[in-house]
Amino acid sequence: MSHPYIPNSVERVKREMLSYIGVSSIEELYASIPEEIRFRGKMNLPEPLKSEYELYRHMREILSRNITCEDYLCFKGGGTWPHYVPAICDEIAGRAEFLTAYAGDPYEDHGRWQALFEFESLMAELVDMDVVTVPIYSWGHAAGTAMRMAHRINGRREVIIPRTISPERFLVINNYVDPALKLIKVDYDRETGMIDLEDLKRKISRETAAVYLENPSYLGFIETGGKEICEIAHDSGAICIVGVDPSSLGVLEPPSHYGADITVGDLQPLGIHMNFGGGLGGFLATRDEEKFIREIPYRMFGLAKTVKEVEYGFGDVLFERTSFEKREKAKEFVGTAAASHGIIAAVYLSLLGPKGIRELGEAILQRSMYAMKVLSSIDGVKAPKFRAPHFKEFVVEFPERKSVEEINKELLKEGIFGGIDLRKHFPELGNSALYCFTEVHMKEDIDKLADALKRILG
Amino acid sequence: MSHPYIPNSVERVKREMLSYIGVSSIEELYASIPEEIRFRGKMNLPEPLKSEYELYRHMREILSRNITCEDYLCFKGGGTWPHYVPAICDEIAGRAEFLTAYAGDPYEDHGRWQALFEFESLMAELVDMDVVTVPIYSWGHAAGTAMRMAHRINGRREVIIPRTISPERFLVINNYVDPALKLIKVDYDRETGMIDLEDLKRKISRETAAVYLENPSYLGFIETGGKEICEIAHDSGAICIVGVDPSSLGVLEPPSHYGADITVGDLQPLGIHMNFGGGLGGFLATRDEEKFIREIPYRMFGLAKTVKEVEYGFGDVLFERTSFEKREKAKEFVGTAAASHGIIAAVYLSLLGPKGIRELGEAILQRSMYAMKVLSSIDGVKAPKFRAPHFKEFVVEFPERKSVEEINKELLKEGIFGGIDLRKHFPELGNSALYCFTEVHMKEDIDKLADALKRILG
Amino acid sequence: WEEPIVFELSNEGERGILIPVDDKIKREVGDVLSSIPEHMRRKDPPRLPEISQMRVLKHYLRLSQETLGADLNIDIGQGTCTMKYSPKVNERFVSMVRELHPYQDEETVQGALEIMYKLDLFLREISGLDRFSFQPGGGSQAIFAMASIIRAYHKKRGEDRDEIITTIFSHPSDAAAPAVKGFKVITIYPDPETGIPDVEALKAAVSRRTAGMIVANPEDTGIFNPRIKEFCDIVHEAGGLCGYDQANANGIIGIVRARECGFDMGFFNLHKTFSSPHGCGGPAVGALGVRKELETFLPVPVVDYDPARKLYYLNYDLPDTIGKVREFYGVFPVVVRAYAWIMALGEEGLKEVAEIAVLNNNYVMHRILREIRGADISYPANKRRIEQVRYSLKKLKDETGVGAEDVIRRMADFGFHLWTSHHPWIIPEPLTIEPTESYSKEELDEYIEALKEVFREAYEEPETVINAPHRSVIHKIEDNSWFSDPKKWSITWRLFLKKHGGKL
Amino acid sequence: WEEPIVFELSNEGERGILIPVDDKIKREVGDVLSSIPEHMRRKDPPRLPEISQMRVLKHYLRLSQETLGADLNIDIGQGTCTMKYSPKVNERFVSMVRELHPYQDEETVQGALEIMYKLDLFLREISGLDRFSFQPGGGSQAIFAMASIIRAYHKKRGEDRDEIITTIFSHPSDAAAPAVKGFKVITIYPDPETGIPDVEALKAAVSRRTAGMIVANPEDTGIFNPRIKEFCDIVHEAGGLCGYDQANANGIIGIVRARECGFDMGFFNLHKTFSSPHGCGGPAVGALGVRKELETFLPVPVVDYDPARKLYYLNYDLPDTIGKVREFYGVFPVVVRAYAWIMALGEEGLKEVAEIAVLNNNYVMHRILREIRGADISYPANKRRIEQVRYSLKKLKDETGVGAEDVIRRMADFGFHLWTSHHPWIIPEPLTIEPTESYSKEELDEYIEALKEVFREAYEEPETVINAPHRSVIHKIEDNSWFSDPKKWSITWRLFLKKHGGKL
């Protein structure tokens, strides 16, 4: 019986085609594969669920073993954050045309080019820089590229990064810049979480290719010393790279305003579902300065005119930088990464507009500050741990009598995913967890968390 | 603040437009509405949930108070049946273009016309008749129309219908044909459920406009006497109308083969979700005979050629029949009914093809026969109640010690929606329920039902 | 795309989807076909096409791209029932109620029943009426339900009244549906100057035979009959009931209500004023409301709340019920969308909807009248219009030979839709434009500019318009005999093969 | 559509969506902005456009219609990585995992972990390798991960090897990603007759500096290197590791495996061979598999099953791990689709996929060679091709002046896609066609007919091809200075405004 996914599996058609080709069996078409390496065994795979209904039933059954963040309250962030995804983002992401397009040319896939050009342009406004690339895998990868760009520009081999960086992201960057660059961690102020400027000055040198900082930081505080840090970096000839959560940019200054040469970050907060951590999309922005642009490895879609007047066309700017053109001589490499997340982010930013993005920032600030208020009213709880302004996330320190792990287990029973346990990566912070509050948390949710914690700790 | 759904609610734009019109306020544009009937009060409506997230949260909360037929096992049919809806049916139904189109003309909405023409054409093959109309509200409405057509054709004022007709459908038909026609119920054989041919012969007369029967019947048995019934009808000059469940037509003869002049039925089994009973769509088919076609009140899309060679165009056949053209002089009336369900049914039939529709019929037969086997093995249970061939549904008679109502309450606790309680409408069938089995029920489901019933009755 | 008819894609042996076979069951029951008597078993399989899955998908996706939905288009040329924006988020809610069976135990559908109950409450506020049913599957069926209630009402009172009055610019079904219900229909024409239905004609029409009146207001011309209360009073005095066709209430929600106008019942098309999308022509809901006195006549069931059991339930206990007009309780997804839409807008939002719809309409009318030579409105002496305007291209036709249908076809070349059907053509060469509140000024301007261009062409190069479309999906259909000649009409593919051998 | 750039739709005051404000919270916390120090507070709002919801929707819907997805198109002209049919039902499954957070407790994501675990098992069968990671977000990142493993492997063994060997018809990233990892890249060219990588060149290339080899097979020419095992042996003998670029394994799944060929590791693009849709260029998964000996080098975490606790869990305990190449565990929706796709096909189905892909490709090749004047294949002496063919239009170019890029642009007029980028142009005027198993013979024929027509035009009316497209969404771009001149390039709308005053 012919399979619905394989039209030419119909026997009659197979025979017709074989006869056109002039061979008697498909086997003959594999004649270039020597018998010694041919796989003649049977792959041990489950019996197929050929009818769509059986497949659906099987998948529904297996997926019902998950509990989602719509079933439970989720206060986890740390690189993938719970946000509300507008229905129109899903609608556009799900359009068959966008979903199943690949590397179409500027003519027959004009829509895809325009959408990604608009992504670049909208992000450029958000970070207030002139150049944004087509999206890349993730924040970590984009940060790694920014550091390698710095290295290619100034030839130096060290990058200073904050000790408060996300452990996930650190591992990504660390592998990506190895062996070209060495990462040096700068310490933080135990009171405020901020980068220790004295330590920075100690560690910076003529070998420093770049200084990297994040705003808001992984631990949720706002690095208010951005300007000083960038100045220190620039003074010693280093490039300043800032990683940023774009959902903060309605209320926080974009890094370009305090000295960033390259801004990177993740698109996930901009209308992309968490997808078990699969919702990432890195962005990279810089100035319209050749020195920088020629070192960007990713694709950049640029506007152009066609032979017809008043018609926008699009194409690749400086395509010869890329590995498609230059193989190992290229600036790093480029391939399938996260284009559709870029289109979704474009839809999201178009929906929010300047007022929406500001309201989003305010809404997140309101939730976090309210959460600080009610959580810190619980006996023995310190929220936030750092004396600093925060955005979206902050460290909550619990009394030692119950470990974060135990607390989280008990929260789970109440239908709550508690904050991220920080003890493995930040033992110096004590019995602490990283809590995340966004526009999806209404007062009743935060009160429910506080009530549960009171019971658990009480 | 301007509302996202109302672009021109921006104050500045309002003023611009008012000034163009030359009035000073919107109020002035309502000058034709006299003050005495103006509503100056405040409608007592809830505070709006203006942000999409709050609306989403509210709706999710309220809808979480439902338990769906994916949560529980559903063995209810009776006019809306649980079937598997292929993903592609949802994909096409959800396409923004089809979802939000309305009454487009043959030029800019060519796709809609073609899809509905294809619906007509595919259904024509299924029922093996030459003419099918654009879909109408429901089976009941279509049946009512068929009877009125008969009345207009032969001028008679009575219709004979089976006593085993669905109570829902009966009420629809009854109101629809009133006052033009009188419905006369013909009795059924208590053993087999079939129409009592003797009673039919008694009741048929020169006043009989039409005889109406259903296959499979509401109670699930196959009316095997279709041919004789149609002959009796034709012999006395009446028109024979048969209502049919289209999912049976891969294995059952289409009514046109045993004498039906008009075939009607519901599209819901063809890829349309149950939607709490909102998944209906009536169809009406007949021969390519002017006498019949000119009496059809609904729209019929026909193929045509355009001025460009080899290009299909579409248009309304005999538009002047319709109420759009003729108002009260028309054949009944036509309006917004169930077009998108027609498109979905077209997709469904295109996916299944001749083999799929037959396999569907077989799969349903297999499930029902297996269910008969395991249910009738339970002490005191008679399944099926009627000695007759069945399709998809059959009457199960339970021992009197527990009422169907009690049984269903207990089944509910086990996550099962039991069969439809027949005691209100068919008291003569005793402690009986109408059970439905389709391709969505796998062996484990039917076994689960049987086990639960054993426990409940044991 | 030059997409073939689906039958042309057939390739023997291909499969689009497979049906779940349960082998364990199959082994248990054996050959099930033999359970069907030979003469009832289908012998020749239906000649459906055989197509692999991706190709089926592609076919219907391409047809969708050849369709202009309101989501893609500036759809204001539909008129009389222009679709407004249907918020995408509502589709999420709809997907949550797909797998509800209408006969589930009430405890398991409390969310669904609550939504029906509350939407009823909302519509009571919006209409001033006292109880709603969502059973009618569209406006025409709601009109039929009203006619049925009128019949049942008089029958119960033992009165034999068989005339229904309507106006010529009420929807065609306001005449057609009562006729089906056995009524004689009397149509009131408007004052030729003002376009307002003639009260004197009404007075002449009422009698002891008058069962009721069913009218729209504003009418399809966009004109609001200011003496509507007087109309209702006259009918009431004659002993009739008054039914309000509020299919399109978009210009007046929160501004004027059925109750204050004097109506006994009325209906709203939820797939219109309350934003459910139209799906190419349904399924839909004509939400039918009545005054308290008529509640017992509604189709069964209605949704009620039992405070004792804290349970919403289906109430079948309406002693005078007309029965049913459609199986079950209505097209529930449409009810869900309407509920969500009202919840998103609230009291002020609904009034804003009406006001902006009226503002947009008057803006468009004034632009067309000032800027487009050859276009005029119906009843030009009366410029007061609510949510839409029926225009007349009589002047254009007289001066250029280009008529409404030509303009319509040419607009397709600009990617716009203008609706053909406004029969009978009381207004010569009619076109109706209704902008609703959903379009921005820029979009209205864009539409008007296209219209302007077409009118310019009509004067300067009329052939361009008359032979349109030129760059739409297909070209002009000139041979209408395929729609009227029994020897030619091809309502199905099989008839096309039989009558034309599959050749155009 | 002549759809403007989104900024041009802006209209001050319009809103696309509103953000949930919780008034109760707002009252409690007051002015939150003041919590941010003045110098960190944003003063000028970002100049994003202000657009109402329906218009935003319409804008992106229209752009989608101006894009040809594989769902709409006969997409075989992509080549090297043609998208196959991605079953629509898989999108249902994806929608069920949207709201999972990667740090949820393992007990609450057992379904997700089970799918990852089982897909690992499936891919082991398909490749013969011993353990898979789904972390790489695409093929290039998987190559980078392989290069990272090669580096870590030699480092652990204390060897200082810094050369990676690849072939010219392996993917550009097979050269580029190792270079990023600090390797010197040595490229092997093929035998000029057969197109098969030259084993003598390889022998000459290996040395004590050889860290490894990363190659595709079949290569982008569609030619399978029959001596691949010998290649691996040579590299192994020199002390290097062998990495298999199986991004596109579509012609050989179930036919030949990494293990039997002698590879130590390899990767599959799930968004290709395993049918996840491409989404205009990701997100994606390059599923990375290694032999047992290299398992400890994989990026953390991998998924394991603990029979004692009956629990799937994330295992971070890989002592030699390269760390991570992407945050978290991979693009999970892609994993779900690949799992579902394999479940729908099973062992025989997968082999059928490969066989039909090869059959289709050879059919297309033979038709083109026999019927299209001016088209030839690369390395015409060797007609054995697996799943794709790189063609050469040298003859066409020489005879007519019409080159590959012209043909590509003209194909857009027929609604078809042919991909431009096959740099560097080792094969003159290259085009690559890969039909996959997803298209019917009729569709392949349709594509070939269009190609035939374009070639006919090239000979008879070359200007038509050279000036194409004529009826696609836009017209030809001739002025490429906007892509290379720093004074002109406009990578964002703001640069276009700055450099060109918003004028083309």
mmCIF file with all atom_site columns, N, CA and C in Angstrom, chain D residues 328-364:
data_model
loop_
_atom_site.group_PDB
_atom_site.id
_atom_site.type_symbol
_atom_site.label_atom_id
_atom_site.label_alt_id
_atom_site.label_comp_id
_atom_site.label_asym_id
_atom_site.label_entity_id
_atom_site.label_seq_id
_atom_site.pdbx_PDB_ins_code
_atom_site.Cartn_x
_atom_site.Cartn_y
_atom_site.Cartn_z
_atom_site.occupancy
_atom_site.B_iso_or_equiv
_atom_site.pdbx_formal_charge
_atom_site.auth_seq_id
_atom_site.auth_comp_id
_atom_site.auth_asym_id
_atom_site.auth_atom_id
_atom_site.pdbx_PDB_model_num
ATOM 1   N N  . PHE D 1 328 ? 20.611 25.052 26.786  1.00 0.00 ? 328 PHE D N  1
ATOM 2   C CA . PHE D 1 328 ? 19.567 24.032 26.964  1.00 0.00 ? 328 PHE D CA 1
ATOM 3   C C  . PHE D 1 328 ? 19.798 22.795 26.096  1.00 0.00 ? 328 PHE D C  1
ATOM 4   N N  . TYR D 1 329 ? 18.715 22.172 25.609  1.00 0.00 ? 329 TYR D N  1
ATOM 5   C CA . TYR D 1 329 ? 18.866 20.801 25.105  1.00 0.00 ? 329 TYR D CA 1
ATOM 6   C C  . TYR D 1 329 ? 18.583 20.634 23.621  1.00 0.00 ? 329 TYR D C  1
ATOM 7   N N  . GLY D 1 330 ? 18.423 21.720 22.930  1.00 0.00 ? 330 GLY D N  1
ATOM 8   C CA . GLY D 1 330 ? 18.111 21.617 21.508  1.00 0.00 ? 330 GLY D CA 1
ATOM 9   C C  . GLY D 1 330 ? 16.743 22.203 21.218  1.00 0.00 ? 330 GLY D C  1
ATOM 10  N N  . VAL D 1 331 ? 16.439 22.292 19.942  1.00 0.00 ? 331 VAL D N  1
ATOM 11  C CA . VAL D 1 331 ? 15.157 22.884 19.533  1.00 0.00 ? 331 VAL D CA 1
ATOM 12  C C  . VAL D 1 331 ? 14.103 21.776 19.611  1.00 0.00 ? 331 VAL D C  1
ATOM 13  N N  . PHE D 1 332 ? 13.468 21.706 20.752  1.00 0.00 ? 332 PHE D N  1
ATOM 14  C CA . PHE D 1 332 ? 12.644 20.548 21.043  1.00 0.00 ? 332 PHE D CA 1
ATOM 15  C C  . PHE D 1 332 ? 11.509 20.297 20.037  1.00 0.00 ? 332 PHE D C  1
ATOM 16  N N  . PRO D 1 333 ? 10.826 21.326 19.543  1.00 0.00 ? 333 PRO D N  1
ATOM 17  C CA . PRO D 1 333 ? 9.764  21.045 18.569  1.00 0.00 ? 333 PRO D CA 1
ATOM 18  C C  . PRO D 1 333 ? 10.270 20.240 17.364  1.00 0.00 ? 333 PRO D C  1
ATOM 19  N N  . VAL D 1 334 ? 11.501 20.478 16.981  1.00 0.00 ? 334 VAL D N  1
ATOM 20  C CA . VAL D 1 334 ? 12.072 19.754 15.841  1.00 0.00 ? 334 VAL D CA 1
ATOM 21  C C  . VAL D 1 334 ? 12.268 18.282 16.212  1.00 0.00 ? 334 VAL D C  1
ATOM 22  N N  . VAL D 1 335 ? 12.694 18.054 17.427  1.00 0.00 ? 335 VAL D N  1
ATOM 23  C CA . VAL D 1 335 ? 12.867 16.683 17.921  1.00 0.00 ? 335 VAL D CA 1
ATOM 24  C C  . VAL D 1 335 ? 11.523 15.947 17.898  1.00 0.00 ? 335 VAL D C  1
ATOM 25  N N  . VAL D 1 336 ? 10.490 16.634 18.333  1.00 0.00 ? 336 VAL D N  1
ATOM 26  C CA . VAL D 1 336 ? 9.156  16.026 18.375  1.00 0.00 ? 336 VAL D CA 1
ATOM 27  C C  . VAL D 1 336 ? 8.703  15.631 16.969  1.00 0.00 ? 336 VAL D C  1
ATOM 28  N N  . ARG D 1 337 ? 8.912  16.517 16.024  1.00 0.00 ? 337 ARG D N  1
ATOM 29  C CA . ARG D 1 337 ? 8.469  16.222 14.661  1.00 0.00 ? 337 ARG D CA 1
ATOM 30  C C  . ARG D 1 337 ? 9.232  15.034 14.087  1.00 0.00 ? 337 ARG D C  1
ATOM 31  N N  . ALA D 1 338 ? 10.534 15.004 14.322  1.00 0.00 ? 338 ALA D N  1
ATOM 32  C CA . ALA D 1 338 ? 11.335 13.910 13.773  1.00 0.00 ? 338 ALA D CA 1
ATOM 33  C C  . ALA D 1 338 ? 10.897 12.581 14.382  1.00 0.00 ? 338 ALA D C  1
ATOM 34  N N  . TYR D 1 339 ? 10.647 12.612 15.670  1.00 0.00 ? 339 TYR D N  1
ATOM 35  C CA . TYR D 1 339 ? 10.174 11.393 16.339  1.00 0.00 ? 339 TYR D CA 1
ATOM 36  C C  . TYR D 1 339 ? 8.857  10.919 15.707  1.00 0.00 ? 339 TYR D C  1
ATOM 37  N N  . ALA D 1 340 ? 7.927  11.846 15.540  1.00 0.00 ? 340 ALA D N  1
ATOM 38  C CA . ALA D 1 340 ? 6.614  11.484 14.993  1.00 0.00 ? 340 ALA D CA 1
ATOM 39  C C  . ALA D 1 340 ? 6.749  10.972 13.560  1.00 0.00 ? 340 ALA D C  1
ATOM 40  N N  . TRP D 1 341 ? 7.636  11.571 12.826  1.00 0.00 ? 341 TRP D N  1
ATOM 41  C CA . TRP D 1 341 ? 7.798  11.184 11.422  1.00 0.00 ? 341 TRP D CA 1
ATOM 42  C C  . TRP D 1 341 ? 8.333  9.757  11.323  1.00 0.00 ? 341 TRP D C  1
ATOM 43  N N  . ILE D 1 342 ? 9.310  9.442  12.150  1.00 0.00 ? 342 ILE D N  1
ATOM 44  C CA . ILE D 1 342 ? 9.847  8.074  12.130  1.00 0.00 ? 342 ILE D CA 1
ATOM 45  C C  . ILE D 1 342 ? 8.781  7.082  12.598  1.00 0.00 ? 342 ILE D C  1
ATOM 46  N N  . MET D 1 343 ? 8.024  7.475  13.608  1.00 0.00 ? 343 MET D N  1
ATOM 47  C CA . MET D 1 343 ? 6.957  6.598  14.092  1.00 0.00 ? 343 MET D CA 1
ATOM 48  C C  . MET D 1 343 ? 5.913  6.333  12.999  1.00 0.00 ? 343 MET D C  1
ATOM 49  N N  . ALA D 1 344 ? 5.729  7.288  12.110  1.00 0.00 ? 344 ALA D N  1
ATOM 50  C CA . ALA D 1 344 ? 4.716  7.118  11.060  1.00 0.00 ? 344 ALA D CA 1
ATOM 51  C C  . ALA D 1 344 ? 5.223  6.239  9.917   1.00 0.00 ? 344 ALA D C  1
ATOM 52  N N  . LEU D 1 345 ? 6.531  6.071  9.821   1.00 0.00 ? 345 LEU D N  1
ATOM 53  C CA . LEU D 1 345 ? 7.076  5.352  8.664   1.00 0.00 ? 345 LEU D CA 1
ATOM 54  C C  . LEU D 1 345 ? 7.642  3.984  9.007   1.00 0.00 ? 345 LEU D C  1
ATOM 55  N N  . GLY D 1 346 ? 8.314  3.879  10.124  1.00 0.00 ? 346 GLY D N  1
ATOM 56  C CA . GLY D 1 346 ? 8.892  2.602  10.513  1.00 0.00 ? 346 GLY D CA 1
ATOM 57  C C  . GLY D 1 346 ? 10.059 2.208  9.630   1.00 0.00 ? 346 GLY D C  1
ATOM 58  N N  . GLU D 1 347 ? 10.539 1.016  9.853   1.00 0.00 ? 347 GLU D N  1
ATOM 59  C CA . GLU D 1 347 ? 11.746 0.525  9.200   1.00 0.00 ? 347 GLU D CA 1
ATOM 60  C C  . GLU D 1 347 ? 11.589 0.511  7.679   1.00 0.00 ? 347 GLU D C  1
ATOM 61  N N  . GLU D 1 348 ? 10.551 -0.122 7.220   1.00 0.00 ? 348 GLU D N  1
ATOM 62  C CA . GLU D 1 348 ? 10.375 -0.222 5.765   1.00 0.00 ? 348 GLU D CA 1
ATOM 63  C C  . GLU D 1 348 ? 10.096 1.133  5.138   1.00 0.00 ? 348 GLU D C  1
ATOM 64  N N  . GLY D 1 349 ? 9.329  1.935  5.851   1.00 0.00 ? 349 GLY D N  1
ATOM 65  C CA . GLY D 1 349 ? 8.995  3.256  5.333   1.00 0.00 ? 349 GLY D CA 1
ATOM 66  C C  . GLY D 1 349 ? 10.240 4.105  5.128   1.00 0.00 ? 349 GLY D C  1
ATOM 67  N N  . LEU D 1 350 ? 11.169 4.031  6.070   1.00 0.00 ? 350 LEU D N  1
ATOM 68  C CA . LEU D 1 350 ? 12.385 4.833  5.923   1.00 0.00 ? 350 LEU D CA 1
ATOM 69  C C  . LEU D 1 350 ? 13.187 4.383  4.703   1.00 0.00 ? 350 LEU D C  1
ATOM 70  N N  . LYS D 1 351 ? 13.266 3.096  4.518   1.00 0.00 ? 351 LYS D N  1
ATOM 71  C CA . LYS D 1 351 ? 13.992 2.613  3.336   1.00 0.00 ? 351 LYS D CA 1
ATOM 72  C C  . LYS D 1 351 ? 13.277 3.042  2.048   1.00 0.00 ? 351 LYS D C  1
ATOM 73  N N  . GLU D 1 352 ? 11.972 3.014  2.098   1.00 0.00 ? 352 GLU D N  1
ATOM 74  C CA . GLU D 1 352 ? 11.191 3.457  0.944   1.00 0.00 ? 352 GLU D CA 1
ATOM 75  C C  . GLU D 1 352 ? 11.464 4.938  0.654   1.00 0.00 ? 352 GLU D C  1
ATOM 76  N N  . VAL D 1 353 ? 11.575 5.716  1.699   1.00 0.00 ? 353 VAL D N  1
ATOM 77  C CA . VAL D 1 353 ? 11.907 7.134  1.529   1.00 0.00 ? 353 VAL D CA 1
ATOM 78  C C  . VAL D 1 353 ? 13.183 7.273  0.717   1.00 0.00 ? 353 VAL D C  1
ATOM 79  N N  . ALA D 1 354 ? 14.216 6.569  1.144   1.00 0.00 ? 354 ALA D N  1
ATOM 80  C CA . ALA D 1 354 ? 15.500 6.677  0.461   1.00 0.00 ? 354 ALA D CA 1
ATOM 81  C C  . ALA D 1 354 ? 15.377 6.215  -0.988  1.00 0.00 ? 354 ALA D C  1
ATOM 82  N N  . GLU D 1 355 ? 14.745 5.092  -1.160  1.00 0.00 ? 355 GLU D N  1
ATOM 83  C CA . GLU D 1 355 ? 14.672 4.525  -2.509  1.00 0.00 ? 355 GLU D CA 1
ATOM 84  C C  . GLU D 1 355 ? 13.911 5.426  -3.471  1.00 0.00 ? 355 GLU D C  1
ATOM 85  N N  . ILE D 1 356 ? 12.804 5.956  -3.002  1.00 0.00 ? 356 ILE D N  1
ATOM 86  C CA . ILE D 1 356 ? 12.012 6.809  -3.892  1.00 0.00 ? 356 ILE D CA 1
ATOM 87  C C  . ILE D 1 356 ? 12.734 8.126  -4.145  1.00 0.00 ? 356 ILE D C  1
ATOM 88  N N  . ALA D 1 357 ? 13.435 8.621  -3.139  1.00 0.00 ? 357 ALA D N  1
ATOM 89  C CA . ALA D 1 357 ? 14.203 9.852  -3.357  1.00 0.00 ? 357 ALA D CA 1
ATOM 90  C C  . ALA D 1 357 ? 15.219 9.635  -4.469  1.00 0.00 ? 357 ALA D C  1
ATOM 91  N N  . VAL D 1 358 ? 15.843 8.469  -4.462  1.00 0.00 ? 358 VAL D N  1
ATOM 92  C CA . VAL D 1 358 ? 16.857 8.160  -5.467  1.00 0.00 ? 358 VAL D CA 1
ATOM 93  C C  . VAL D 1 358 ? 16.203 7.919  -6.833  1.00 0.00 ? 358 VAL D C  1
ATOM 94  N N  . LEU D 1 359 ? 15.096 7.229  -6.808  1.00 0.00 ? 359 LEU D N  1
ATOM 95  C CA . LEU D 1 359 ? 14.366 7.004  -8.054  1.00 0.00 ? 359 LEU D CA 1
ATOM 96  C C  . LEU D 1 359 ? 13.950 8.343  -8.678  1.00 0.00 ? 359 LEU D C  1
ATOM 97  N N  . ASN D 1 360 ? 13.357 9.197  -7.876  1.00 0.00 ? 360 ASN D N  1
ATOM 98  C CA . ASN D 1 360 ? 12.912 10.495 -8.375  1.00 0.00 ? 360 ASN D CA 1
ATOM 99  C C  . ASN D 1 360 ? 14.075 11.285 -8.956  1.00 0.00 ? 360 ASN D C  1
ATOM 100 N N  . ASN D 1 361 ? 15.186 11.266 -8.249  1.00 0.00 ? 361 ASN D N  1
ATOM 101 C CA . ASN D 1 361 ? 16.333 12.050 -8.697  1.00 0.00 ? 361 ASN D CA 1
ATOM 102 C C  . ASN D 1 361 ? 16.857 11.534 -10.030 1.00 0.00 ? 361 ASN D C  1
ATOM 103 N N  . ASN D 1 362 ? 16.951 10.236 -10.151 1.00 0.00 ? 362 ASN D N  1
ATOM 104 C CA . ASN D 1 362 ? 17.469 9.692  -11.396 1.00 0.00 ? 362 ASN D CA 1
ATOM 105 C C  . ASN D 1 362 ? 16.495 9.916  -12.546 1.00 0.00 ? 362 ASN D C  1
ATOM 106 N N  . TYR D 1 363 ? 15.220 9.878  -12.229 1.00 0.00 ? 363 TYR D N  1
ATOM 107 C CA . TYR D 1 363 ? 14.222 10.165 -13.255 1.00 0.00 ? 363 TYR D CA 1
ATOM 108 C C  . TYR D 1 363 ? 14.392 11.596 -13.778 1.00 0.00 ? 363 TYR D C  1
ATOM 109 N N  . VAL D 1 364 ? 14.493 12.524 -12.845 1.00 0.00 ? 364 VAL D N  1
ATOM 110 C CA . VAL D 1 364 ? 14.641 13.929 -13.241 1.00 0.00 ? 364 VAL D CA 1
ATOM 111 C C  . VAL D 1 364 ? 15.931 14.112 -14.044 1.00 0.00 ? 364 VAL D C  1
#
